Amino acid sequence: KKKIAVMTSGGDSPGMNAAVRAVVRTGIHYGCDVYAVYEGYEGLLRGGEYLKKMAWEDVRGWLSEGGTLIGTARSMDFKQRWGRKQAAGNLISEGIDALIVCGGDGSLTGADLFRHEWPSLVEELVADGKFTQAQVDPFKHLTIVGLVGSIDNDMSGTDSTIGAYSSLERICEMVDYIDATAKSHSRAFVVEVMGRHCGWLALMAGIATGADYIFIPERASVKGKWEDELKEVCSRHKSKGRRNITVIVAEGALDNELNAISADDVKDVLVDLGLDTRVTILGHVQRGGTAVAHDRWLATLQGVDAVKAVLEATPETPSPLIGINENKIIRMPLVESVKLTGSVATAIEARDFDKAISLRDPEFIE
Ligand code: ADP
């Protein structure tokens, strides 16, 4: 009987539970045993009770729940070879040789590395006397399938990641609340949103709430000039009778000389313009709450495909990453997508904007 493990890793995102539910139930449907790994890679290292065989009813009611009910953790030990060896030993002890990982680029990089090292880790476990050759013979290869769980929508090659639309929805709700009070008092608000190196949340929230100005990492704000432009735009909107001003700043926003543009920097400029200005850093409310419908169906369809990908995998197939492109669930090579994502982040950090824009899905950029 095929045994599959599913885990969530890295930052939590709404929809991860729907993904785990889909994997558990699809696995059972196809006659597999499905195990949930609790606490991400940390649980893989600990083994035992951290690897729990899941029944159909164990994931009942999980579709809408935010966060991840099987836990997530950052594991320094999994970054070490000895940690991955221990994890391999725990999987073999349970008879598991397939792992579906729902996480961000870090988690997926770790998963692919684990797969490549697997044969040598197993050899070492035999040499260490932990297992006999006969015991490890059925576990020659580890199958890895990736699902992207991230509120940032920062994976190359896929239109949306699990959690991004829930986070966007939350941000828009919060900005709507802020707009109500801002309008009442004729105030300006600078709202900082998450997204790491990716401006998707800030850009989409800005469009969806009709913000006056948006700062994203992918667009260079020219030092010494953005201040004037911001003032000019806000004054124009004010002169047309707009009572409130809303500026959205992505946490990764930088100017063309690599200086971070913070919400406070923006506030100073608005105060200089004579506006009564407040800063709101939305913080972790952006990760919480129930998953929106988009993330529920995305996680469900991708979870189903992840199990199918496990069952169709051969030792030669590169690890797939389940994505979505033009409303179709797709499989793409995990390593390449992660690498491209990394190079976008690097290009943005290096302020190589043209490169960043051409690497990233172009429809999101002006
Ligand atoms: P995310 O998956 O959201 O990008 P992290 O980068 O924190 O989050 O990665 C989550 C976990 O994945 C880390 O705590 C670590 O255990 C594992 N991991 C990340 N990068 C690697 C790597 N290069 N090699 C092995 N494990 C890694």
mmCIF file of C-alpha atoms and ligand atoms in Angstrom:
data_model
loop_
_atom_site.group_PDB
_atom_site.id
_atom_site.type_symbol
_atom_site.label_atom_id
_atom_site.label_comp_id
_atom_site.label_asym_id
_atom_site.label_seq_id
_atom_site.Cartn_x
_atom_site.Cartn_y
_atom_site.Cartn_z
ATOM 1 C CA LYS A 1 0.000 0.000 0.000
ATOM 2 C CA LYS A 2 1.407 3.370 -1.073
ATOM 3 C CA LYS A 3 2.122 5.656 1.862
ATOM 4 C CA ILE A 4 2.137 9.396 1.318
ATOM 5 C CA ALA A 5 3.002 12.146 3.798
ATOM 6 C CA VAL A 6 1.738 15.718 3.577
ATOM 7 C CA MET A 7 3.140 18.700 5.429
ATOM 8 C CA THR A 8 2.885 22.479 5.610
ATOM 9 C CA SER A 9 6.073 24.490 5.997
ATOM 10 C CA GLY A 10 7.358 28.052 6.160
ATOM 11 C CA GLY A 11 4.915 30.919 6.646
ATOM 12 C CA ASP A 12 1.303 29.828 7.151
ATOM 13 C CA SER A 13 -1.338 30.853 4.645
ATOM 14 C CA PRO A 14 -5.130 30.491 4.453
ATOM 15 C CA GLY A 15 -6.002 27.504 2.269
ATOM 16 C CA MET A 16 -3.223 25.245 3.546
ATOM 17 C CA ASN A 17 -5.832 23.257 5.489
ATOM 18 C CA ALA A 18 -7.939 22.849 2.371
ATOM 19 C CA ALA A 19 -4.824 21.501 0.614
ATOM 20 C CA VAL A 20 -4.134 18.990 3.395
ATOM 21 C CA ARG A 21 -7.788 17.932 3.373
ATOM 22 C CA ALA A 22 -7.700 17.373 -0.390
ATOM 23 C CA VAL A 23 -4.475 15.343 -0.198
ATOM 24 C CA VAL A 24 -5.754 13.185 2.675
ATOM 25 C CA ARG A 25 -9.082 12.404 1.054
ATOM 26 C CA THR A 26 -7.752 11.932 -2.484
ATOM 27 C CA GLY A 27 -5.041 9.639 -1.126
ATOM 28 C CA ILE A 28 -7.610 7.553 0.716
ATOM 29 C CA HIS A 29 -9.795 7.493 -2.408
ATOM 30 C CA TYR A 30 -6.901 5.990 -4.389
ATOM 31 C CA GLY A 31 -6.239 3.372 -1.703
ATOM 32 C CA CYS A 32 -3.175 5.005 -0.133
ATOM 33 C CA ASP A 33 -2.314 5.587 3.514
ATOM 34 C CA VAL A 34 -1.880 9.306 4.101
ATOM 35 C CA TYR A 35 0.164 10.706 6.968
ATOM 36 C CA ALA A 36 0.210 14.299 8.156
ATOM 37 C CA VAL A 37 3.582 15.576 9.295
ATOM 38 C CA TYR A 38 2.993 17.958 12.215
ATOM 39 C CA GLU A 39 5.178 21.068 12.720
ATOM 40 C CA GLY A 40 6.798 21.105 9.263
ATOM 41 C CA TYR A 41 10.346 19.781 8.868
ATOM 42 C CA GLU A 42 10.745 19.871 12.633
ATOM 43 C CA GLY A 43 8.144 17.098 12.858
ATOM 44 C CA LEU A 44 9.883 15.136 10.123
ATOM 45 C CA LEU A 45 13.059 15.204 12.226
ATOM 46 C CA ARG A 46 11.261 14.155 15.383
ATOM 47 C CA GLY A 47 9.177 11.389 13.789
ATOM 48 C CA GLY A 48 6.962 9.170 15.949
ATOM 49 C CA GLU A 49 3.826 10.985 17.025
ATOM 50 C CA TYR A 50 4.638 13.855 14.660
ATOM 51 C CA LEU A 51 3.743 11.539 11.769
ATOM 52 C CA LYS A 52 0.046 10.846 12.121
ATOM 53 C CA LYS A 53 -1.962 8.553 9.876
ATOM 54 C CA MET A 54 -5.052 10.484 8.833
ATOM 55 C CA ALA A 55 -8.582 9.186 8.432
ATOM 56 C CA TRP A 56 -11.266 10.705 6.196
ATOM 57 C CA GLU A 57 -13.004 12.366 9.145
ATOM 58 C CA ASP A 58 -9.785 13.827 10.591
ATOM 59 C CA VAL A 59 -9.932 16.672 8.089
ATOM 60 C CA ARG A 60 -13.645 17.365 8.377
ATOM 61 C CA GLY A 61 -14.390 21.107 8.495
ATOM 62 C CA TRP A 62 -10.869 22.050 7.349
ATOM 63 C CA LEU A 63 -11.846 23.738 4.053
ATOM 64 C CA SER A 64 -12.393 27.218 5.414
ATOM 65 C CA GLU A 65 -10.012 27.270 8.405
ATOM 66 C CA GLY A 66 -7.205 29.819 8.232
ATOM 67 C CA GLY A 67 -3.602 29.062 9.180
ATOM 68 C CA THR A 68 -2.457 25.454 9.239
ATOM 69 C CA LEU A 69 -3.964 22.969 11.685
ATOM 70 C CA ILE A 70 -1.023 20.561 11.362
ATOM 71 C CA GLY A 71 1.362 23.323 12.342
ATOM 72 C CA THR A 72 4.397 24.786 10.654
ATOM 73 C CA ALA A 73 7.843 25.646 11.907
ATOM 74 C CA ARG A 74 11.177 26.956 10.759
ATOM 75 C CA SER A 75 13.692 24.165 11.202
ATOM 76 C CA MET A 76 17.376 25.015 11.303
ATOM 77 C CA ASP A 77 18.192 21.325 11.770
ATOM 78 C CA PHE A 78 16.598 20.346 8.460
ATOM 79 C CA LYS A 79 19.087 22.632 6.749
ATOM 80 C CA GLN A 80 21.821 20.330 8.067
ATOM 81 C CA ARG A 81 22.588 17.031 6.401
ATOM 82 C CA TRP A 82 22.359 15.123 9.679
ATOM 83 C CA GLY A 83 18.863 16.541 10.164
ATOM 84 C CA ARG A 84 17.756 15.352 6.748
ATOM 85 C CA LYS A 85 19.261 11.931 7.465
ATOM 86 C CA GLN A 86 17.229 11.695 10.641
ATOM 87 C CA ALA A 87 14.126 12.741 8.691
ATOM 88 C CA ALA A 88 14.794 10.043 6.074
ATOM 89 C CA GLY A 89 15.100 7.463 8.845
ATOM 90 C CA ASN A 90 11.754 8.501 10.316
ATOM 91 C CA LEU A 91 10.010 8.253 6.950
ATOM 92 C CA ILE A 92 11.476 4.807 6.246
ATOM 93 C CA SER A 93 10.438 3.605 9.708
ATOM 94 C CA GLU A 94 6.840 4.447 8.774
ATOM 95 C CA GLY A 95 7.221 3.020 5.268
ATOM 96 C CA ILE A 96 6.731 6.398 3.584
ATOM 97 C CA ASP A 97 8.520 7.307 0.355
ATOM 98 C CA ALA A 98 6.399 10.183 -0.984
ATOM 99 C CA LEU A 99 6.090 13.663 0.462
ATOM 100 C CA ILE A 100 3.762 16.478 -0.566
ATOM 101 C CA VAL A 101 5.037 19.802 0.747
ATOM 102 C CA CYS A 102 2.872 22.913 0.873
ATOM 103 C CA GLY A 103 5.070 25.926 1.528
ATOM 104 C CA GLY A 104 7.096 28.768 0.080
ATOM 105 C CA ASP A 105 10.286 28.726 -1.977
ATOM 106 C CA GLY A 106 12.488 27.890 1.025
ATOM 107 C CA SER A 107 10.439 24.836 1.960
ATOM 108 C CA LEU A 108 10.322 23.633 -1.640
ATOM 109 C CA THR A 109 14.073 24.085 -2.130
ATOM 110 C CA GLY A 110 14.637 21.998 0.996
ATOM 111 C CA ALA A 111 12.240 19.325 -0.272
ATOM 112 C CA ASP A 112 14.010 18.967 -3.610
ATOM 113 C CA LEU A 113 17.413 18.806 -1.948
ATOM 114 C CA PHE A 114 16.044 16.063 0.325
ATOM 115 C CA ARG A 115 14.924 14.070 -2.699
ATOM 116 C CA HIS A 116 18.313 14.346 -4.400
ATOM 117 C CA GLU A 117 20.184 13.323 -1.276
ATOM 118 C CA TRP A 118 17.774 10.527 -0.420
ATOM 119 C CA PRO A 119 19.731 7.573 -1.964
ATOM 120 C CA SER A 120 22.945 8.551 -0.185
ATOM 121 C CA LEU A 121 21.109 9.273 3.088
ATOM 122 C CA VAL A 122 19.568 5.790 2.929
ATOM 123 C CA GLU A 123 22.976 4.233 2.223
ATOM 124 C CA GLU A 124 24.396 5.998 5.274
ATOM 125 C CA LEU A 125 21.510 4.841 7.459
ATOM 126 C CA VAL A 126 22.378 1.255 6.491
ATOM 127 C CA ALA A 127 26.081 1.851 7.122
ATOM 128 C CA ASP A 128 25.177 3.314 10.531
ATOM 129 C CA GLY A 129 23.323 0.089 11.339
ATOM 130 C CA LYS A 130 19.928 1.801 11.644
ATOM 131 C CA PHE A 131 18.384 -0.387 8.943
ATOM 132 C CA THR A 132 19.331 -3.532 7.049
ATOM 133 C CA GLN A 133 19.735 -3.432 3.273
ATOM 134 C CA ALA A 134 16.583 -5.552 2.938
ATOM 135 C CA GLN A 135 14.613 -3.036 5.006
ATOM 136 C CA VAL A 136 15.590 -0.086 2.811
ATOM 137 C CA ASP A 137 15.371 -1.885 -0.545
ATOM 138 C CA PRO A 138 11.730 -0.855 -1.171
ATOM 139 C CA PHE A 139 12.623 2.819 -0.491
ATOM 140 C CA LYS A 140 15.149 3.581 -3.213
ATOM 141 C CA HIS A 141 13.582 6.870 -4.240
ATOM 142 C CA LEU A 142 11.731 9.670 -2.534
ATOM 143 C CA THR A 143 8.908 11.302 -4.474
ATOM 144 C CA ILE A 144 8.432 15.011 -3.814
ATOM 145 C CA VAL A 145 5.496 17.086 -5.014
ATOM 146 C CA GLY A 146 5.215 20.796 -4.193
ATOM 147 C CA LEU A 147 2.187 22.988 -3.538
ATOM 148 C CA VAL A 148 2.780 26.704 -3.160
ATOM 149 C CA GLY A 149 1.324 28.060 0.051
ATOM 150 C CA SER A 150 2.178 31.733 0.352
ATOM 151 C CA ILE A 151 0.213 34.919 0.937
ATOM 152 C CA ASP A 152 2.786 36.832 -1.131
ATOM 153 C CA ASN A 153 1.873 35.344 -4.557
ATOM 154 C CA ASP A 154 5.574 35.301 -5.218
ATOM 155 C CA MET A 155 6.116 32.063 -7.158
ATOM 156 C CA SER A 156 7.173 32.317 -10.759
ATOM 157 C CA GLY A 157 5.096 30.449 -13.342
ATOM 158 C CA THR A 158 1.825 30.220 -11.442
ATOM 159 C CA ASP A 159 -0.978 32.782 -11.474
ATOM 160 C CA SER A 160 -1.807 32.522 -7.802
ATOM 161 C CA THR A 161 -0.443 30.834 -4.715
ATOM 162 C CA ILE A 162 -2.594 29.289 -1.982
ATOM 163 C CA GLY A 163 -3.441 32.077 0.462
ATOM 164 C CA ALA A 164 -2.741 35.150 -1.664
ATOM 165 C CA TYR A 165 -6.378 35.987 -2.415
ATOM 166 C CA SER A 166 -7.413 35.500 1.223
ATOM 167 C CA SER A 167 -4.710 37.902 2.297
ATOM 168 C CA LEU A 168 -5.682 40.369 -0.418
ATOM 169 C CA GLU A 169 -9.303 40.178 0.741
ATOM 170 C CA ARG A 170 -8.257 40.862 4.340
ATOM 171 C CA ILE A 171 -6.104 43.822 3.316
ATOM 172 C CA CYS A 172 -8.957 45.318 1.291
ATOM 173 C CA GLU A 173 -11.369 44.940 4.228
ATOM 174 C CA MET A 174 -8.894 46.699 6.519
ATOM 175 C CA VAL A 175 -8.252 49.507 4.032
ATOM 176 C CA ASP A 176 -12.025 49.962 3.654
ATOM 177 C CA TYR A 177 -12.311 50.345 7.433
ATOM 178 C CA ILE A 178 -9.441 52.806 7.462
ATOM 179 C CA ASP A 179 -10.947 54.748 4.558
ATOM 180 C CA ALA A 180 -14.180 55.219 6.526
ATOM 181 C CA THR A 181 -12.441 56.953 9.398
ATOM 182 C CA ALA A 182 -10.037 58.761 7.063
ATOM 183 C CA LYS A 183 -12.976 60.215 5.130
ATOM 184 C CA SER A 184 -14.689 61.297 8.337
ATOM 185 C CA HIS A 185 -11.673 63.263 9.529
ATOM 186 C CA SER A 186 -10.234 64.228 6.106
ATOM 187 C CA ARG A 187 -7.075 62.330 7.008
ATOM 188 C CA ALA A 188 -4.340 60.672 5.043
ATOM 189 C CA PHE A 189 -3.401 57.082 5.870
ATOM 190 C CA VAL A 190 -0.270 55.235 4.918
ATOM 191 C CA VAL A 191 -0.885 51.487 5.043
ATOM 192 C CA GLU A 192 2.014 49.047 5.029
ATOM 193 C CA VAL A 193 1.247 45.580 3.658
ATOM 194 C CA MET A 194 3.203 42.314 3.485
ATOM 195 C CA GLY A 195 4.647 40.635 0.394
ATOM 196 C CA ARG A 196 8.404 40.388 1.012
ATOM 197 C CA HIS A 197 10.092 41.004 -2.363
ATOM 198 C CA CYS A 198 6.828 40.870 -4.223
ATOM 199 C CA GLY A 199 4.498 43.829 -4.751
ATOM 200 C CA TRP A 200 1.451 41.791 -5.763
ATOM 201 C CA LEU A 201 -0.500 42.285 -2.530
ATOM 202 C CA ALA A 202 0.206 46.030 -2.451
ATOM 203 C CA LEU A 203 -0.569 46.535 -6.131
ATOM 204 C CA MET A 204 -3.786 44.512 -6.167
ATOM 205 C CA ALA A 205 -4.982 46.004 -2.878
ATOM 206 C CA GLY A 206 -4.244 49.462 -4.247
ATOM 207 C CA ILE A 207 -6.310 48.810 -7.356
ATOM 208 C CA ALA A 208 -9.126 47.162 -5.409
ATOM 209 C CA THR A 209 -9.439 49.986 -2.886
ATOM 210 C CA GLY A 210 -8.722 52.865 -5.267
ATOM 211 C CA ALA A 211 -5.642 53.989 -3.356
ATOM 212 C CA ASP A 212 -4.041 57.283 -4.301
ATOM 213 C CA TYR A 213 -0.490 56.000 -4.544
ATOM 214 C CA ILE A 214 1.231 52.596 -4.287
ATOM 215 C CA PHE A 215 4.859 51.704 -3.566
ATOM 216 C CA ILE A 216 6.002 48.260 -4.785
ATOM 217 C CA PRO A 217 9.450 46.686 -5.005
ATOM 218 C CA GLU A 218 9.152 46.073 -8.751
ATOM 219 C CA ARG A 219 8.869 49.752 -9.618
ATOM 220 C CA ALA A 220 11.775 52.028 -8.899
ATOM 221 C CA SER A 221 10.752 55.100 -6.942
ATOM 222 C CA VAL A 222 13.393 57.592 -7.956
ATOM 223 C CA LYS A 223 15.052 59.066 -4.903
ATOM 224 C CA GLY A 224 14.355 62.766 -4.578
ATOM 225 C CA LYS A 225 11.578 62.575 -7.170
ATOM 226 C CA TRP A 226 8.950 60.270 -5.692
ATOM 227 C CA GLU A 227 8.344 62.783 -2.948
ATOM 228 C CA ASP A 228 7.335 65.455 -5.475
ATOM 229 C CA GLU A 229 5.263 63.037 -7.495
ATOM 230 C CA LEU A 230 3.448 61.826 -4.386
ATOM 231 C CA LYS A 231 2.675 65.402 -3.374
ATOM 232 C CA GLU A 232 1.494 66.304 -6.869
ATOM 233 C CA VAL A 233 -0.823 63.262 -7.100
ATOM 234 C CA CYS A 234 -2.305 63.765 -3.640
ATOM 235 C CA SER A 235 -2.840 67.489 -4.188
ATOM 236 C CA ARG A 236 -4.581 66.758 -7.492
ATOM 237 C CA HIS A 237 -6.892 64.213 -5.880
ATOM 238 C CA LYS A 238 -7.626 66.618 -3.031
ATOM 239 C CA SER A 239 -8.411 69.437 -5.482
ATOM 240 C CA LYS A 240 -11.014 67.162 -7.089
ATOM 241 C CA GLY A 241 -12.798 66.943 -3.767
ATOM 242 C CA ARG A 242 -11.387 63.701 -2.362
ATOM 243 C CA ARG A 243 -11.553 63.839 1.435
ATOM 244 C CA ASN A 244 -9.233 60.977 2.351
ATOM 245 C CA ILE A 245 -5.840 59.986 0.985
ATOM 246 C CA THR A 246 -4.703 56.362 1.047
ATOM 247 C CA VAL A 247 -1.171 55.312 0.228
ATOM 248 C CA ILE A 248 -0.199 51.644 0.203
ATOM 249 C CA VAL A 249 3.418 50.693 0.813
ATOM 250 C CA ALA A 250 4.703 47.167 0.210
ATOM 251 C CA GLU A 251 7.057 46.046 2.975
ATOM 252 C CA GLY A 252 9.767 45.458 0.354
ATOM 253 C CA ALA A 253 9.499 48.903 -1.266
ATOM 254 C CA LEU A 254 12.859 50.504 -2.037
ATOM 255 C CA ASP A 255 14.034 53.509 -3.984
ATOM 256 C CA ASN A 256 16.451 53.349 -6.907
ATOM 257 C CA GLU A 257 19.405 53.779 -4.563
ATOM 258 C CA LEU A 258 18.487 50.712 -2.492
ATOM 259 C CA ASN A 259 17.055 52.658 0.435
ATOM 260 C CA ALA A 260 13.964 51.144 1.972
ATOM 261 C CA ILE A 261 10.879 53.321 1.636
ATOM 262 C CA SER A 262 9.007 52.954 4.894
ATOM 263 C CA ALA A 263 5.495 54.005 5.807
ATOM 264 C CA ASP A 264 7.039 56.669 8.052
ATOM 265 C CA ASP A 265 9.062 58.125 5.160
ATOM 266 C CA VAL A 266 5.848 58.441 3.189
ATOM 267 C CA LYS A 267 4.047 59.936 6.179
ATOM 268 C CA ASP A 268 6.704 62.661 6.500
ATOM 269 C CA VAL A 269 6.085 63.740 2.910
ATOM 270 C CA LEU A 270 2.310 63.868 3.413
ATOM 271 C CA VAL A 271 2.690 65.824 6.642
ATOM 272 C CA ASP A 272 4.916 68.226 4.718
ATOM 273 C CA LEU A 273 1.994 68.653 2.334
ATOM 274 C CA GLY A 274 -0.127 69.726 5.288
ATOM 275 C CA LEU A 275 -2.122 66.508 5.603
ATOM 276 C CA ASP A 276 -3.159 65.069 8.960
ATOM 277 C CA THR A 277 -1.478 61.706 8.407
ATOM 278 C CA ARG A 278 -1.527 58.375 10.265
ATOM 279 C CA VAL A 279 0.391 55.157 9.653
ATOM 280 C CA THR A 280 -1.148 51.699 9.922
ATOM 281 C CA ILE A 281 1.053 48.644 9.666
ATOM 282 C CA LEU A 282 -1.425 45.833 9.067
ATOM 283 C CA GLY A 283 0.902 43.071 10.269
ATOM 284 C CA HIS A 284 -0.278 39.546 10.940
ATOM 285 C CA VAL A 285 -4.007 40.156 10.459
ATOM 286 C CA GLN A 286 -3.101 39.789 6.780
ATOM 287 C CA ARG A 287 -2.322 36.093 7.286
ATOM 288 C CA GLY A 288 -5.348 35.196 9.396
ATOM 289 C CA GLY A 289 -9.019 34.557 8.999
ATOM 290 C CA THR A 290 -10.890 32.068 6.878
ATOM 291 C CA ALA A 291 -9.730 31.176 3.399
ATOM 292 C CA VAL A 292 -11.668 32.890 0.602
ATOM 293 C CA ALA A 293 -13.458 30.739 -2.007
ATOM 294 C CA HIS A 294 -10.610 31.151 -4.501
ATOM 295 C CA ASP A 295 -8.060 29.677 -2.107
ATOM 296 C CA ARG A 296 -10.406 26.850 -1.114
ATOM 297 C CA TRP A 297 -10.955 25.615 -4.639
ATOM 298 C CA LEU A 298 -7.377 26.285 -5.699
ATOM 299 C CA ALA A 299 -6.031 24.270 -2.756
ATOM 300 C CA THR A 300 -8.565 21.507 -3.355
ATOM 301 C CA LEU A 301 -7.886 21.088 -7.075
ATOM 302 C CA GLN A 302 -4.129 21.329 -6.521
ATOM 303 C CA GLY A 303 -4.241 18.877 -3.604
ATOM 304 C CA VAL A 304 -6.048 16.348 -5.801
ATOM 305 C CA ASP A 305 -3.474 16.811 -8.554
ATOM 306 C CA ALA A 306 -0.593 16.511 -6.079
ATOM 307 C CA VAL A 307 -1.733 12.990 -5.154
ATOM 308 C CA LYS A 308 -2.135 12.076 -8.832
ATOM 309 C CA ALA A 309 1.377 13.414 -9.472
ATOM 310 C CA VAL A 310 2.730 11.207 -6.666
ATOM 311 C CA LEU A 311 1.045 8.140 -8.160
ATOM 312 C CA GLU A 312 2.352 8.924 -11.664
ATOM 313 C CA ALA A 313 5.906 9.812 -10.584
ATOM 314 C CA THR A 314 8.917 7.810 -11.755
ATOM 315 C CA PRO A 315 12.478 8.083 -10.432
ATOM 316 C CA GLU A 316 13.307 10.011 -13.627
ATOM 317 C CA THR A 317 10.541 12.650 -13.434
ATOM 318 C CA PRO A 318 11.783 15.924 -11.969
ATOM 319 C CA SER A 319 9.873 16.945 -8.820
ATOM 320 C CA PRO A 320 6.711 18.710 -9.954
ATOM 321 C CA LEU A 321 5.248 21.866 -8.533
ATOM 322 C CA ILE A 322 1.494 22.181 -8.905
ATOM 323 C CA GLY A 323 0.513 25.567 -10.313
ATOM 324 C CA ILE A 324 -2.374 27.278 -12.066
ATOM 325 C CA ASN A 325 -2.199 28.949 -15.440
ATOM 326 C CA GLU A 326 -5.181 30.526 -17.192
ATOM 327 C CA ASN A 327 -7.554 28.648 -14.879
ATOM 328 C CA LYS A 328 -5.978 25.258 -15.573
ATOM 329 C CA ILE A 329 -4.152 23.300 -12.907
ATOM 330 C CA ILE A 330 -0.676 22.653 -14.264
ATOM 331 C CA ARG A 331 2.515 20.853 -13.246
ATOM 332 C CA MET A 332 5.825 22.606 -13.665
ATOM 333 C CA PRO A 333 9.369 21.598 -12.750
ATOM 334 C CA LEU A 334 9.821 22.596 -9.112
ATOM 335 C CA VAL A 335 13.505 23.459 -9.311
ATOM 336 C CA GLU A 336 13.163 25.823 -12.273
ATOM 337 C CA SER A 337 10.211 27.728 -10.824
ATOM 338 C CA VAL A 338 11.939 28.154 -7.486
ATOM 339 C CA LYS A 339 15.156 29.268 -9.205
ATOM 340 C CA LEU A 340 13.347 31.827 -11.354
ATOM 341 C CA THR A 341 11.507 33.152 -8.293
ATOM 342 C CA GLY A 342 14.822 33.490 -6.487
ATOM 343 C CA SER A 343 16.325 35.376 -9.405
ATOM 344 C CA VAL A 344 13.417 37.825 -9.435
ATOM 345 C CA ALA A 345 13.959 38.513 -5.737
ATOM 346 C CA THR A 346 17.698 38.925 -6.351
ATOM 347 C CA ALA A 347 17.088 41.251 -9.275
ATOM 348 C CA ILE A 348 14.762 43.370 -7.159
ATOM 349 C CA GLU A 349 17.265 43.465 -4.329
ATOM 350 C CA ALA A 350 19.915 44.523 -6.797
ATOM 351 C CA ARG A 351 17.464 47.104 -8.179
ATOM 352 C CA ASP A 352 17.842 45.502 -11.591
ATOM 353 C CA PHE A 353 14.270 46.469 -12.344
ATOM 354 C CA ASP A 354 14.194 45.708 -16.049
ATOM 355 C CA LYS A 355 15.356 42.201 -15.330
ATOM 356 C CA ALA A 356 12.931 41.788 -12.472
ATOM 357 C CA ILE A 357 10.046 42.946 -14.605
ATOM 358 C CA SER A 358 10.923 40.713 -17.528
ATOM 359 C CA LEU A 359 11.380 37.713 -15.225
ATOM 360 C CA ARG A 360 8.108 38.224 -13.440
ATOM 361 C CA ASP A 361 4.729 37.546 -14.991
ATOM 362 C CA PRO A 362 4.412 40.728 -17.050
ATOM 363 C CA GLU A 363 0.683 41.277 -16.660
ATOM 364 C CA PHE A 364 1.136 42.317 -13.050
ATOM 365 C CA ILE A 365 3.552 45.080 -13.882
ATOM 366 C CA GLU A 366 2.460 48.420 -15.280
HETATM 367 P P1 ADP B 1 9.208 29.509 3.026
HETATM 368 O O1 ADP B 1 8.980 28.074 2.700
HETATM 369 O O2 ADP B 1 7.918 30.205 3.357
HETATM 370 O O3 ADP B 1 10.022 30.211 1.971
HETATM 371 P P2 ADP B 1 11.533 29.336 4.815
HETATM 372 O O4 ADP B 1 12.470 29.894 3.805
HETATM 373 O O5 ADP B 1 11.637 29.782 6.216
HETATM 374 O O6 ADP B 1 10.000 29.569 4.419
HETATM 375 O O7 ADP B 1 11.702 27.745 4.792
HETATM 376 C C1 ADP B 1 10.984 26.918 5.685
HETATM 377 C C2 ADP B 1 11.872 25.784 6.143
HETATM 378 O O8 ADP B 1 12.309 25.030 5.004
HETATM 379 C C3 ADP B 1 13.149 26.204 6.847
HETATM 380 O O9 ADP B 1 12.946 26.455 8.209
HETATM 381 C C4 ADP B 1 14.039 24.997 6.631
HETATM 382 O O10 ADP B 1 13.763 23.979 7.566
HETATM 383 C C5 ADP B 1 13.621 24.517 5.245
HETATM 384 N N1 ADP B 1 14.564 25.038 4.230
HETATM 385 C C6 ADP B 1 14.562 26.267 3.658
HETATM 386 N N2 ADP B 1 15.582 26.401 2.790
HETATM 387 C C7 ADP B 1 16.257 25.222 2.819
HETATM 388 C C8 ADP B 1 17.426 24.724 2.152
HETATM 389 N N3 ADP B 1 18.112 25.461 1.266
HETATM 390 N N4 ADP B 1 17.827 23.472 2.459
HETATM 391 C C9 ADP B 1 17.149 22.711 3.322
HETATM 392 N N5 ADP B 1 16.061 23.124 3.981
HETATM 393 C C10 ADP B 1 15.604 24.356 3.744
#
